[in-house]
Coordinates of C-alpha atoms in Angstrom, one line a residue:
M1 CA 30.8 -23.4 17.1
Q2 CA 33.2 -22.8 19.5
T3 CA 36.8 -24.1 19.2
C4 CA 39.7 -25.2 21.6
A5 CA 43.1 -26.4 20.9
L6 CA 43.5 -29.5 23.3
V7 CA 46.7 -29.9 25.3
C8 CA 48.7 -33.3 25.6
H9 CA 49.6 -34.4 28.9
P10 CA 53.3 -34.0 29.4
A11 CA 53.8 -37.3 30.9
C12 CA 52.4 -39.1 27.8
A13 CA 53.9 -37.6 24.7
P14 CA 52.3 -38.5 21.2
L15 CA 54.8 -40.3 18.5
A16 CA 53.4 -38.4 15.3
V17 CA 50.3 -36.7 16.4
S18 CA 50.9 -32.9 16.2
G19 CA 47.8 -31.3 17.6
V20 CA 44.3 -31.9 18.5
E21 CA 41.5 -29.2 18.3
A22 CA 38.0 -29.6 19.6
R23 CA 34.9 -27.7 18.5
W24 CA 31.1 -27.8 20.0
G25 CA 28.0 -26.1 19.5
I26 CA 24.2 -26.4 19.7
V27 CA 22.4 -27.2 16.5
G28 CA 18.5 -27.4 17.1
P29 CA 17.9 -30.1 19.6
W30 CA 21.6 -31.7 19.1
L31 CA 24.9 -30.9 20.6
Q32 CA 27.7 -31.2 17.7
L33 CA 31.2 -32.2 18.6
R34 CA 34.2 -32.4 16.3
W35 CA 37.8 -33.5 17.3
R36 CA 40.4 -32.6 14.6
V37 CA 43.7 -34.8 14.8
E38 CA 46.8 -33.5 13.0
G39 CA 49.5 -35.8 12.2
A40 CA 47.3 -38.9 12.5
A41 CA 48.9 -41.2 10.1
R42 CA 50.1 -43.6 12.8
V43 CA 46.7 -43.2 14.7
I44 CA 45.1 -46.8 15.6
L45 CA 41.4 -46.9 15.1
P46 CA 39.5 -49.5 16.9
P47 CA 37.6 -51.8 14.4
F48 CA 34.0 -51.3 13.6
A49 CA 31.5 -52.2 16.2
G50 CA 28.3 -50.6 15.3
R51 CA 26.4 -48.2 17.6
E52 CA 26.3 -50.2 20.9
R53 CA 27.0 -49.3 24.5
Q54 CA 30.4 -50.7 25.5
D55 CA 32.7 -50.2 28.7
G56 CA 36.4 -49.6 28.4
L57 CA 36.4 -47.6 25.4
W58 CA 39.1 -45.2 26.9
Q59 CA 41.6 -48.2 26.5
A60 CA 42.0 -47.3 22.9
T61 CA 41.9 -44.4 20.7
C62 CA 38.6 -42.6 22.3
F63 CA 37.0 -39.2 22.4
E64 CA 35.3 -38.0 25.5
M65 CA 33.0 -35.4 26.6
F66 CA 32.3 -34.4 30.6
V67 CA 29.3 -32.3 31.3
Q68 CA 28.9 -30.7 34.8
P69 CA 25.8 -28.6 35.5
A70 CA 26.3 -25.4 37.1
G71 CA 26.7 -25.2 41.0
G72 CA 26.9 -28.9 41.6
T73 CA 29.4 -31.6 42.0
A74 CA 27.6 -34.3 40.0
Y75 CA 28.7 -34.8 36.4
A76 CA 28.2 -36.8 33.1
E77 CA 30.9 -38.5 31.2
Y78 CA 30.5 -39.8 27.6
N79 CA 33.0 -42.0 25.6
F80 CA 32.7 -42.1 21.9
S81 CA 34.8 -44.6 19.8
P82 CA 36.0 -44.7 16.2
S83 CA 34.4 -48.1 16.3
E84 CA 31.1 -46.1 16.8
A85 CA 30.5 -47.7 20.2
Y86 CA 29.9 -45.5 23.0
A87 CA 29.2 -45.3 26.7
A88 CA 27.7 -42.8 29.2
Y89 CA 28.1 -42.4 32.9
D90 CA 26.8 -40.4 35.6
F91 CA 29.2 -39.5 38.7
A92 CA 27.7 -38.1 42.1
T93 CA 31.1 -36.3 42.6
W94 CA 34.6 -36.9 41.6
R95 CA 35.1 -40.6 40.5
E96 CA 32.4 -41.5 42.9
G97 CA 28.8 -43.0 42.6
M98 CA 29.3 -44.1 39.2
A99 CA 25.9 -45.5 37.3
E100 CA 25.2 -45.9 33.7
R101 CA 23.7 -42.9 32.0
P102 CA 20.5 -43.6 30.1
L103 CA 20.3 -42.1 26.6
S104 CA 17.1 -41.7 24.6
H105 CA 19.1 -42.0 21.3
A106 CA 22.5 -43.7 20.4
P107 CA 25.0 -41.0 19.5
V108 CA 25.5 -40.5 15.9
I109 CA 29.4 -41.0 15.4
S110 CA 31.2 -40.2 12.1
P111 CA 34.9 -41.0 12.1
R112 CA 36.9 -39.9 8.8
K113 CA 40.6 -40.6 8.3
G114 CA 42.5 -39.1 5.6
I115 CA 46.5 -38.6 5.1
G116 CA 47.6 -37.3 8.2
L117 CA 44.3 -36.0 9.4
F118 CA 41.6 -37.4 11.5
L119 CA 38.1 -36.0 11.9
F120 CA 35.8 -37.3 14.4
D121 CA 32.3 -36.0 14.6
V122 CA 29.5 -36.7 17.1
A123 CA 25.9 -35.4 17.4
I124 CA 24.1 -36.3 20.8
P125 CA 20.6 -35.2 21.8
L126 CA 20.4 -32.5 24.2
A127 CA 18.0 -34.2 26.1
D128 CA 20.6 -36.7 26.9
L129 CA 22.9 -34.0 28.6
P130 CA 22.7 -33.0 32.4
A131 CA 20.8 -29.5 33.0
L132 CA 22.5 -26.6 31.2
P133 CA 24.2 -24.3 31.7
A134 CA 27.1 -26.4 32.5
A135 CA 31.0 -26.8 32.5
L136 CA 32.2 -28.7 29.7
S137 CA 35.5 -30.8 29.2
L138 CA 36.3 -32.4 25.8
T139 CA 39.2 -34.7 25.8
C140 CA 40.6 -37.8 23.9
V141 CA 43.0 -40.6 24.4
I142 CA 45.1 -41.4 21.1
E143 CA 46.6 -44.6 20.7
E144 CA 49.4 -44.7 18.0
E145 CA 51.5 -47.7 16.3
G146 CA 53.6 -49.4 18.9
G147 CA 51.0 -49.2 21.8
A148 CA 52.0 -45.4 22.5
K149 CA 49.0 -43.4 24.2
S150 CA 48.7 -39.7 24.4
Y151 CA 46.1 -38.1 26.5
W152 CA 44.6 -34.7 25.5
A153 CA 42.5 -32.2 27.4
M154 CA 41.4 -28.6 27.4
D155 CA 43.7 -28.4 30.6
H156 CA 45.4 -31.0 32.8
G157 CA 46.0 -28.8 35.7
R158 CA 48.9 -29.7 37.8
S159 CA 48.1 -33.7 37.8
P160 CA 51.3 -35.7 37.3
Q161 CA 49.3 -38.3 35.6
P162 CA 46.2 -37.8 33.0
D163 CA 43.2 -37.5 35.0
F164 CA 40.1 -36.2 32.7
H165 CA 37.8 -36.3 35.8
Q166 CA 39.6 -33.4 37.6
A167 CA 38.1 -29.9 38.0
A168 CA 40.7 -28.3 35.8
C169 CA 39.7 -30.3 32.7
F170 CA 36.2 -28.4 33.0
A171 CA 37.7 -25.4 31.0
A172 CA 34.7 -24.4 28.8
S173 CA 30.9 -23.9 29.4
L174 CA 28.0 -25.0 27.4
A175 CA 24.8 -22.6 27.5
A176 CA 21.4 -23.7 26.9
T177 CA 21.0 -20.8 24.4
E178 CA 24.1 -21.4 22.5
T179 CA 24.1 -21.2 18.6
P180 CA 26.5 -22.2 16.3

């Protein structure tokens, strides 16, 4: 598994969250992801919705993955909610040509909240990803009590506002032969 500390966008500071770490790796026919949120006592989790497709998940606590095949401008966006709802989209280029991305299997989503710690695990079939190797971006929106939202990414570049679609966010890689 590879690990990366995510960075909070300076325009949207968290209240109590002190750090977010993302891990990823390929295990058999699955891509496994984990986000670890420290200082999570005030994090608001959406209520259980079940494994169903749902738009607008980013408006509450949500974990996201972006995958852009090497050498192209097209990319896929995946949204995973602690409610266990999910979404997947294809883009032809930066924020253009959006279409629903078909998935062969609903992602397996496992949220676990403890005192001050929140773990969020996702497993998604490799068959549901664009071609590998690819650039990878793992991000999240964290909503805390009082309505405060913080935006975490591998890199935010110089954007004055959070924008997970920008090229700077694709700060990692995902290889077809990766092993944990």
